Short mmCIF file of C-alpha atoms and ligand atoms in Angstrom, two decimals:
data_model
loop_
_atom_site.label_atom_id
_atom_site.label_comp_id
_atom_site.label_asym_id
_atom_site.label_seq_id
_atom_site.Cartn_x
_atom_site.Cartn_y
_atom_site.Cartn_z
CA MET T 1240 151.29 77.59 131.75
CA ALA T 1241 153.22 73.91 131.75
CA THR T 1242 155.96 74.41 129.28
CA ASP T 1243 156.24 70.76 128.78
CA ALA T 1244 153.98 68.21 127.73
CA ARG T 1245 153.62 65.20 130.25
CA ALA T 1246 151.95 61.67 129.04
CA GLY T 1247 148.92 61.27 130.44
CA ALA T 1248 145.66 59.94 129.75
CA THR T 1249 142.62 60.93 128.90
CA GLY T 1250 138.82 59.77 128.07
CA VAL T 1251 137.56 55.97 129.05
CA ALA T 1252 139.57 53.92 130.69
CA ALA T 1253 141.32 51.68 128.87
CA GLY T 1254 139.92 48.52 129.84
CA LEU T 1255 136.25 49.90 130.13
CA ALA T 1256 136.17 51.56 125.95
CA GLY T 1257 136.29 49.88 123.09
CA ALA T 1258 139.11 51.25 121.69
CA VAL T 1259 142.98 52.55 122.31
CA LEU T 1260 144.21 55.60 120.90
CA THR T 1261 147.96 55.77 121.50
CA VAL T 1262 149.28 59.65 119.85
CA ASP T 1263 152.68 59.82 119.95
CA LEU T 1264 153.65 63.05 121.12
CA ASP T 1265 157.49 62.97 120.39
CA ALA T 1266 156.73 61.67 116.92
CA LEU T 1267 154.73 64.61 117.00
CA GLN T 1268 157.52 66.88 117.77
CA SER T 1269 159.77 65.64 115.77
CA ASN T 1270 157.40 66.13 112.60
CA TYR T 1271 156.88 70.22 113.73
CA ARG T 1272 160.82 69.90 113.79
CA LEU T 1273 161.35 67.64 110.51
CA ILE T 1274 158.86 70.95 108.71
CA SER T 1275 160.90 73.35 110.96
CA GLU T 1276 164.32 72.04 108.90
CA ARG T 1277 163.62 72.06 105.99
CA LEU T 1278 162.53 76.14 106.40
CA THR T 1279 164.73 78.23 104.35
CA GLY T 1280 166.01 81.71 104.45
CA GLY T 1281 164.72 82.40 107.99
CA ALA T 1282 161.36 81.07 107.98
CA THR T 1283 159.54 79.70 110.66
CA ALA T 1284 156.67 76.89 110.93
CA ALA T 1285 153.76 77.69 112.69
CA ALA T 1286 151.57 74.84 113.76
CA VAL T 1287 148.07 75.29 113.33
CA VAL T 1288 145.84 73.20 115.59
CA LYS T 1289 142.26 73.33 114.73
CA ALA T 1290 139.04 71.55 114.68
CA ASP T 1291 141.01 69.81 118.28
CA ALA T 1292 144.81 69.17 117.35
CA TYR T 1293 142.88 67.97 114.21
CA GLY T 1294 141.19 65.38 116.48
CA ILE T 1295 144.19 64.37 118.76
CA GLY T 1296 143.74 66.48 120.95
CA ILE T 1297 144.32 70.75 121.47
CA GLY T 1298 145.73 70.10 124.95
CA PRO T 1299 148.81 67.03 124.68
CA ALA T 1300 149.60 68.58 121.10
CA ALA T 1301 149.81 72.32 122.20
CA ARG T 1302 152.02 71.73 125.31
CA ALA T 1303 154.25 69.14 123.53
CA LEU T 1304 154.40 71.22 120.25
CA TRP T 1305 155.58 74.53 122.64
CA ALA T 1306 157.44 72.77 124.41
CA ALA T 1307 159.52 71.60 120.36
CA GLY T 1308 159.68 75.61 119.61
CA ALA T 1309 156.11 76.58 118.11
CA ARG T 1310 155.43 79.97 119.29
CA ASP T 1311 152.41 81.10 116.43
CA PHE T 1312 149.22 78.83 116.33
CA PHE T 1313 146.42 78.73 114.71
CA VAL T 1314 142.95 77.39 115.01
CA ALA T 1315 139.31 77.91 113.13
CA HIS T 1316 137.26 79.27 115.66
CA PRO T 1317 137.26 82.12 118.47
CA ALA T 1318 136.38 79.79 120.77
CA GLU T 1319 138.60 77.30 119.74
CA GLY T 1320 141.35 80.15 120.64
CA ILE T 1321 139.70 81.11 124.27
CA ALA T 1322 140.24 76.76 124.42
CA LEU T 1323 144.06 76.77 123.40
CA ARG T 1324 144.72 79.48 125.91
CA ASP T 1325 144.15 77.77 128.80
CA HIS T 1326 146.91 75.31 127.86
CA LEU T 1327 149.79 78.42 126.75
CA ALA T 1328 150.05 81.57 128.34
CA ASP T 1329 152.07 82.73 126.20
CA ALA T 1330 151.86 81.43 122.37
CA ARG T 1331 150.53 83.84 119.33
CA ILE T 1332 147.07 82.32 118.98
CA HIS T 1333 145.73 83.12 115.40
CA VAL T 1334 141.96 82.55 114.95
CA LEU T 1335 141.44 81.98 110.26
CA GLY T 1336 137.55 82.64 110.89
CA GLY T 1337 137.97 86.02 112.40
CA ALA T 1338 136.23 87.74 114.80
CA PRO T 1339 132.60 88.14 114.39
CA ALA T 1340 130.81 91.53 115.15
CA GLY T 1341 130.61 91.39 118.98
CA ALA T 1342 133.28 89.05 119.67
CA GLU T 1343 136.46 91.78 119.50
CA GLU T 1344 136.89 91.80 123.44
CA ALA T 1345 137.08 88.28 123.80
CA PHE T 1346 139.79 88.94 121.87
CA LEU T 1347 141.82 91.46 123.35
CA GLU T 1348 140.36 89.98 126.69
CA HIS T 1349 142.10 86.06 125.28
CA GLY T 1350 144.87 88.08 123.70
CA LEU T 1351 143.74 86.30 120.13
CA ILE T 1352 144.78 87.68 116.90
CA PRO T 1353 141.99 87.53 113.71
CA ALA T 1354 142.18 87.04 110.27
CA LEU T 1355 140.68 89.49 108.85
CA ASN T 1356 139.14 87.90 105.44
CA CYS T 1357 137.55 91.47 104.03
CA LEU T 1358 137.91 95.09 103.68
CA GLY T 1359 134.11 94.91 105.95
CA ASP T 1360 136.53 92.76 108.79
CA VAL T 1361 139.21 95.61 108.65
CA GLU T 1362 136.91 97.74 109.39
CA ARG T 1363 135.63 96.58 112.60
CA TRP T 1364 138.71 95.73 113.94
CA ARG T 1365 139.71 99.47 113.04
CA ALA T 1366 137.05 100.62 114.87
CA PHE T 1367 137.83 98.02 118.03
CA CYS T 1368 141.25 99.32 117.76
CA ALA T 1369 140.56 103.20 117.55
CA ARG T 1370 137.61 102.65 121.10
CA VAL T 1371 140.47 100.56 122.81
CA GLY T 1372 143.01 102.96 121.97
CA LYS T 1373 145.33 101.26 120.29
CA PRO T 1374 146.34 99.09 117.50
CA LEU T 1375 145.91 95.36 117.91
CA PRO T 1376 147.90 92.79 116.22
CA CYS T 1377 145.56 91.25 112.97
CA VAL T 1378 146.80 88.86 110.05
CA LEU T 1379 145.29 90.53 107.00
CA HIS T 1380 144.76 87.58 104.88
CA VAL T 1381 144.20 88.08 100.75
CA ASP T 1382 142.75 84.91 98.60
CA THR T 1383 144.60 84.00 96.10
CA GLY T 1384 143.05 81.65 94.77
CA MET T 1385 140.56 79.75 97.73
CA CYS T 1386 137.89 81.72 96.62
CA ARG T 1387 136.35 81.75 99.92
CA LEU T 1388 137.81 83.28 102.60
CA GLY T 1389 140.31 86.51 101.98
CA LEU T 1390 140.12 89.73 100.18
CA ASP T 1391 139.34 89.64 97.23
CA ARG T 1392 141.23 91.37 94.10
CA ARG T 1393 138.64 94.02 94.03
CA GLU T 1394 139.20 94.49 98.19
CA TYR T 1395 143.10 93.97 97.53
CA ALA T 1396 142.98 96.73 94.55
CA ARG T 1397 141.73 99.15 96.73
CA VAL T 1398 144.33 98.52 99.46
CA ALA T 1399 146.76 98.61 97.48
CA ALA T 1400 145.68 102.12 96.12
CA ASP T 1401 144.67 103.93 98.93
CA PRO T 1402 146.76 102.04 102.07
CA SER T 1403 145.48 104.62 104.43
CA LEU T 1404 142.19 101.62 104.75
CA LEU T 1405 145.03 99.81 107.10
CA ASP T 1406 145.66 102.35 108.97
CA GLY T 1407 144.97 102.09 112.71
CA VAL T 1408 145.33 98.67 112.93
CA ASN T 1409 148.63 96.24 113.63
CA ILE T 1410 149.01 93.73 110.53
CA GLU T 1411 151.69 91.55 112.31
CA THR T 1412 151.45 89.39 109.34
CA VAL T 1413 149.91 88.96 105.42
CA MET T 1414 148.77 85.61 104.42
CA SER T 1415 147.44 83.64 101.66
CA HIS T 1416 145.83 79.78 101.51
CA LEU T 1417 146.91 77.50 98.96
CA ALA T 1418 144.49 75.35 96.95
CA SER T 1419 146.46 72.44 95.62
CA ALA T 1420 149.59 72.42 97.48
CA ASP T 1421 149.47 68.40 97.71
CA GLU T 1422 149.33 68.07 93.68
CA ASP T 1423 151.51 68.81 90.93
CA SER T 1424 149.68 71.86 89.33
CA SER T 1425 150.32 74.55 87.46
CA GLN T 1426 147.78 76.35 90.79
CA ASN T 1427 150.91 76.99 92.71
CA ALA T 1428 152.95 78.68 90.55
CA GLU T 1429 150.01 81.32 89.91
CA GLN T 1430 149.28 81.96 93.12
CA LEU T 1431 152.73 82.35 94.70
CA ALA T 1432 153.30 85.17 91.72
CA HIS T 1433 150.00 86.21 92.87
CA PHE T 1434 151.13 86.60 96.47
CA ARG T 1435 154.34 87.77 95.45
CA GLU T 1436 152.57 90.76 93.57
CA ILE T 1437 150.10 91.23 96.62
CA ARG T 1438 153.97 91.31 99.29
CA LYS T 1439 154.87 94.76 96.98
CA HIS T 1440 151.63 96.73 98.48
CA LEU T 1441 151.47 95.12 101.67
CA ALA T 1442 154.92 94.60 102.67
CA MET T 1443 154.43 95.16 106.43
CA GLY T 1444 154.86 92.16 108.27
CA ARG T 1445 155.70 88.50 107.73
CA ALA T 1446 154.20 86.93 104.99
CA SER T 1447 152.08 83.44 105.51
CA PHE T 1448 151.62 81.16 102.64
CA ALA T 1449 152.64 77.49 102.93
CA ASN T 1450 150.60 74.81 104.86
CA SER T 1451 151.62 71.58 105.60
CA SER T 1452 152.24 70.70 101.40
CA GLY T 1453 153.60 74.44 101.15
CA VAL T 1454 156.34 73.50 102.87
CA PHE T 1455 157.86 70.92 100.21
CA LEU T 1456 157.24 72.71 97.40
CA GLY T 1457 160.40 73.99 97.86
CA PRO T 1458 161.87 77.58 99.89
CA ASP T 1459 159.98 79.73 97.06
CA TYR T 1460 156.97 79.21 99.18
CA HIS T 1461 158.23 79.11 102.25
CA PHE T 1462 158.50 83.28 103.25
CA ASP T 1463 158.52 83.78 106.72
CA LEU T 1464 155.73 81.47 108.60
CA ALA T 1465 154.77 78.44 107.60
CA ARG T 1466 151.49 77.33 108.54
CA PRO T 1467 151.92 73.28 108.85
CA GLY T 1468 149.01 71.58 110.56
CA VAL T 1469 148.11 66.94 108.96
CA ALA T 1470 151.99 66.71 108.44
CA LEU T 1471 152.35 67.41 112.31
CA TYR T 1472 149.60 64.94 113.11
CA GLY T 1473 151.59 62.34 110.08
CA VAL T 1474 149.92 62.27 107.10
CA ASN T 1475 152.16 62.61 104.20
CA PRO T 1476 152.15 66.35 103.15
CA THR T 1477 154.02 64.44 99.56
CA PRO T 1478 151.55 62.03 98.27
CA GLY T 1479 152.34 60.00 95.96
CA ARG T 1480 155.89 60.31 96.82
CA LEU T 1481 157.71 59.18 100.56
CA ASN T 1482 155.67 60.24 102.94
CA PRO T 1483 158.37 62.72 105.37
CA THR T 1484 156.94 62.79 108.15
CA ALA T 1485 156.67 60.21 111.54
CA GLN T 1486 153.36 58.65 112.37
CA VAL T 1487 151.49 60.17 115.55
CA VAL T 1488 148.58 57.93 115.83
CA ARG T 1489 148.28 54.31 116.34
CA LEU T 1490 144.53 52.61 116.91
CA GLN T 1491 143.91 49.21 119.21
CA ALA T 1492 140.97 47.26 119.07
CA LYS T 1493 140.28 44.62 121.27
CA ILE T 1494 138.55 41.44 119.91
CA LEU T 1495 134.90 41.47 121.74
CA GLN T 1496 134.33 38.04 120.00
CA VAL T 1497 135.64 35.15 117.69
CA ARG T 1498 132.71 33.34 115.67
CA ASP T 1499 133.66 29.56 113.31
CA VAL T 1500 131.53 29.82 109.95
CA ASP T 1501 131.40 26.20 108.82
CA SER T 1502 127.72 26.55 106.36
CA PRO T 1503 126.93 29.79 104.43
CA GLU T 1504 126.27 32.53 105.89
CA THR T 1505 125.86 36.60 105.91
CA VAL T 1506 127.59 38.96 108.19
CA GLY T 1507 126.45 41.85 109.33
CA TYR T 1508 123.35 44.77 108.09
CA GLY T 1509 122.36 44.28 104.43
CA ALA T 1510 124.01 41.07 104.11
CA THR T 1511 126.58 42.23 101.95
CA HIS T 1512 129.45 39.56 103.18
CA ARG T 1513 128.73 36.64 101.98
CA ILE T 1514 131.04 33.53 103.96
CA ALA T 1515 131.42 30.52 101.01
CA GLY T 1516 133.47 27.92 103.16
CA PRO T 1517 134.52 27.59 106.73
CA SER T 1518 135.45 31.04 108.01
CA ARG T 1519 136.15 32.76 111.51
CA ILE T 1520 135.20 36.05 111.63
CA ALA T 1521 136.14 38.34 115.01
CA THR T 1522 134.03 41.34 115.78
CA LEU T 1523 135.47 44.49 117.16
CA PRO T 1524 133.84 47.36 119.93
CA VAL T 1525 134.10 50.04 117.36
CA GLY T 1526 131.71 51.52 114.61
CA TYR T 1527 130.86 54.31 112.94
CA ALA T 1528 130.37 56.25 115.62
CA ASP T 1529 133.38 55.97 116.61
CA GLY T 1530 134.62 58.17 114.11
CA TYR T 1531 135.23 54.30 111.59
CA LEU T 1532 133.58 55.67 108.82
CA ARG T 1533 130.78 53.49 107.06
CA SER T 1534 132.17 53.86 103.72
CA LEU T 1535 134.95 51.84 105.01
CA SER T 1536 132.29 48.62 105.04
CA ASN T 1537 133.77 45.72 103.07
CA ARG T 1538 136.39 47.80 101.91
CA ALA T 1539 138.98 48.40 105.10
CA THR T 1540 141.84 46.26 106.21
CA ALA T 1541 143.14 46.08 109.83
CA TYR T 1542 146.81 44.04 111.07
CA ILE T 1543 146.77 40.98 113.46
CA GLY T 1544 150.14 41.56 113.90
CA ASP T 1545 151.49 41.14 110.52
CA PHE T 1546 148.34 39.68 109.00
CA GLU T 1547 146.37 41.41 107.10
CA VAL T 1548 143.28 40.98 107.51
CA PRO T 1549 140.15 42.42 105.48
CA LEU T 1550 137.00 43.87 107.08
CA VAL T 1551 133.94 41.99 106.05
CA GLY T 1552 129.95 42.97 106.09
CA ARG T 1553 129.25 46.58 106.69
CA VAL T 1554 130.74 49.10 109.77
CA SER T 1555 127.63 49.16 112.13
CA MET T 1556 127.19 52.20 114.93
CA ASP T 1557 129.23 50.43 117.30
CA LEU T 1558 130.94 47.67 116.30
CA ILE T 1559 133.00 45.82 113.04
CA THR T 1560 133.39 42.48 111.54
CA ILE T 1561 136.43 40.84 110.19
CA ASP T 1562 137.58 38.02 108.51
CA VAL T 1563 140.73 36.30 110.92
CA THR T 1564 140.44 33.08 108.89
CA GLY T 1565 144.64 32.69 108.24
CA VAL T 1566 145.48 33.87 111.04
CA PRO T 1567 146.50 31.44 114.03
CA GLU T 1568 143.85 31.23 116.42
CA ALA T 1569 146.25 31.61 119.33
CA GLN T 1570 146.82 35.53 117.90
CA CYS T 1571 142.74 36.37 117.70
CA ARG T 1572 140.88 35.49 120.87
CA PRO T 1573 139.08 37.40 123.04
CA GLY T 1574 140.48 40.69 123.77
CA ALA T 1575 143.14 40.16 121.14
CA ALA T 1576 144.52 43.57 120.05
CA VAL T 1577 143.84 44.79 116.28
CA ASP T 1578 145.27 47.26 114.57
CA LEU T 1579 142.74 49.81 113.27
CA ILE T 1580 145.55 52.60 112.41
CA GLY T 1581 148.98 51.17 112.92
CA PRO T 1582 152.95 51.13 112.13
CA ARG T 1583 151.47 48.84 108.87
CA HIS T 1584 148.52 50.84 108.85
CA THR T 1585 148.74 54.69 108.22
CA VAL T 1586 146.02 56.94 108.21
CA ASP T 1587 146.37 58.05 104.85
CA ASP T 1588 146.10 54.08 103.79
CA LEU T 1589 142.30 53.54 105.44
CA ALA T 1590 141.86 57.10 104.17
CA ALA T 1591 142.72 55.39 100.84
CA GLN T 1592 140.01 52.87 101.91
CA ALA T 1593 138.18 55.22 102.61
CA GLY T 1594 137.82 57.33 99.70
CA THR T 1595 138.41 60.13 101.49
CA ILE T 1596 141.67 61.94 102.75
CA GLY T 1597 144.37 61.64 106.38
CA TYR T 1598 142.59 64.76 107.11
CA GLU T 1599 139.36 63.03 107.36
CA ILE T 1600 140.09 60.13 109.46
CA LEU T 1601 141.92 62.24 112.11
CA THR T 1602 138.93 65.12 112.93
CA SER T 1603 136.82 62.27 112.78
CA LEU T 1604 138.60 59.99 115.45
CA GLY T 1605 136.10 59.11 118.24
CA ARG T 1606 135.75 60.23 121.90
CA ARG T 1607 134.66 56.78 123.31
CA TYR T 1608 138.34 55.64 122.44
CA HIS T 1609 140.54 55.49 125.32
CA ARG T 1610 143.35 58.08 124.46
CA ALA T 1611 147.18 57.13 125.73
CA TYR T 1612 149.71 60.05 125.44
CA VAL T 1613 152.78 59.47 125.63
CA GLY T 1614 156.46 61.16 125.16
CA GLY T 1615 156.40 65.18 124.79
CA ASN T 1616 158.40 66.31 126.57
CA ALA T 1617 161.27 68.24 124.69
C1 LIG V 2667 144.15 73.91 107.64
C2 LIG V 2667 145.11 75.39 106.83
C3 LIG V 2667 146.43 75.00 107.27
C4 LIG V 2667 147.41 73.97 107.16
O1 LIG V 2667 146.74 73.31 106.65
P1 LIG V 2667 147.38 71.64 106.33
O2 LIG V 2667 146.56 71.16 105.36
O3 LIG V 2667 146.87 70.61 107.48
O4 LIG V 2667 149.12 71.76 106.52
C5 LIG V 2667 146.39 76.09 106.94
N1 LIG V 2667 146.59 77.57 106.51
C6 LIG V 2667 145.05 77.23 106.44
C7 LIG V 2667 144.04 78.95 106.31
C8 LIG V 2667 144.48 76.19 106.92
O5 LIG V 2667 142.88 76.89 106.84
#
């Protein structure tokens, strides 16, 4: 197993790709450390690496996080857990979606720890533990306000009244999940009170409550194990306040062609942008097939050096067009780099322009980019 992350590249060769996605593994590690240092009372930080580590690449991300000290990892689906095991032989790998019926053997084989999300899950895991003759590790997930996964109030009342329902499994962690941690909402305190009540009756193992934003709600929310995801990857866990994390991704496209327009003309599908006066339009080889969302049509901006330039017309499958009229010609010739996500234009900025959240921008990052991983040694 690699215990250090090495810089490297994956995907399409840089010179042959439409754009280069640079992933700063040093920034990823410093975000992990920042969150770890925020935690109080001996709490530790897991790393949530579901969805290919939020789109940045599970292998390099997981190795860098391990090197930074993470030992607990969370994924959504069993297949993600199996893939992660190839990168980290010794990590505790938790599967939030749990073990589907019939997948228990695979959990044992790959050392995956399922979240038990209802009493039926508990029952099946118990039966499997009895079959293999030992109480295997698991996470007991109790719902406190998502109405999604986790024991509901009735199920929780049943186990509180009859704890023997949990005999025969090894509950290493009792977890719940915040619904509004990124907002100043009274729901946070309500869920916290509910989770504390739950811990009175289910006091076994570690308590795990906070996601990224939950960490920043303060010490009351920390418990034993935090589960940050998005903040590791540089998305602001404290919307409306300064982003405490370092940027992890940069997306740069190279100009394919520049066109001088001196008569009135329209740009792109549906002719949604009209050029009135003399202008220069640059075309970039990135489109919605790369996860550059179509909702960015006529709304996004990008940067050429210090110049902010508007995206004009619709985002098409493989191309976008930007108005570079205000940029010195020497800086916007074919081959010049344009920051679609960069130091001056964060994932959160682009998300706001698309009318979405940073999570969706990251997890949409395309497969056609050349991916360059830099840094990442502990
Ligand atoms: C995705 C997820 C997390 C991580 O959330 P972030 O907001 O990305 O920090 C934590 N816990 C659960 C249950 C999740 O589904």
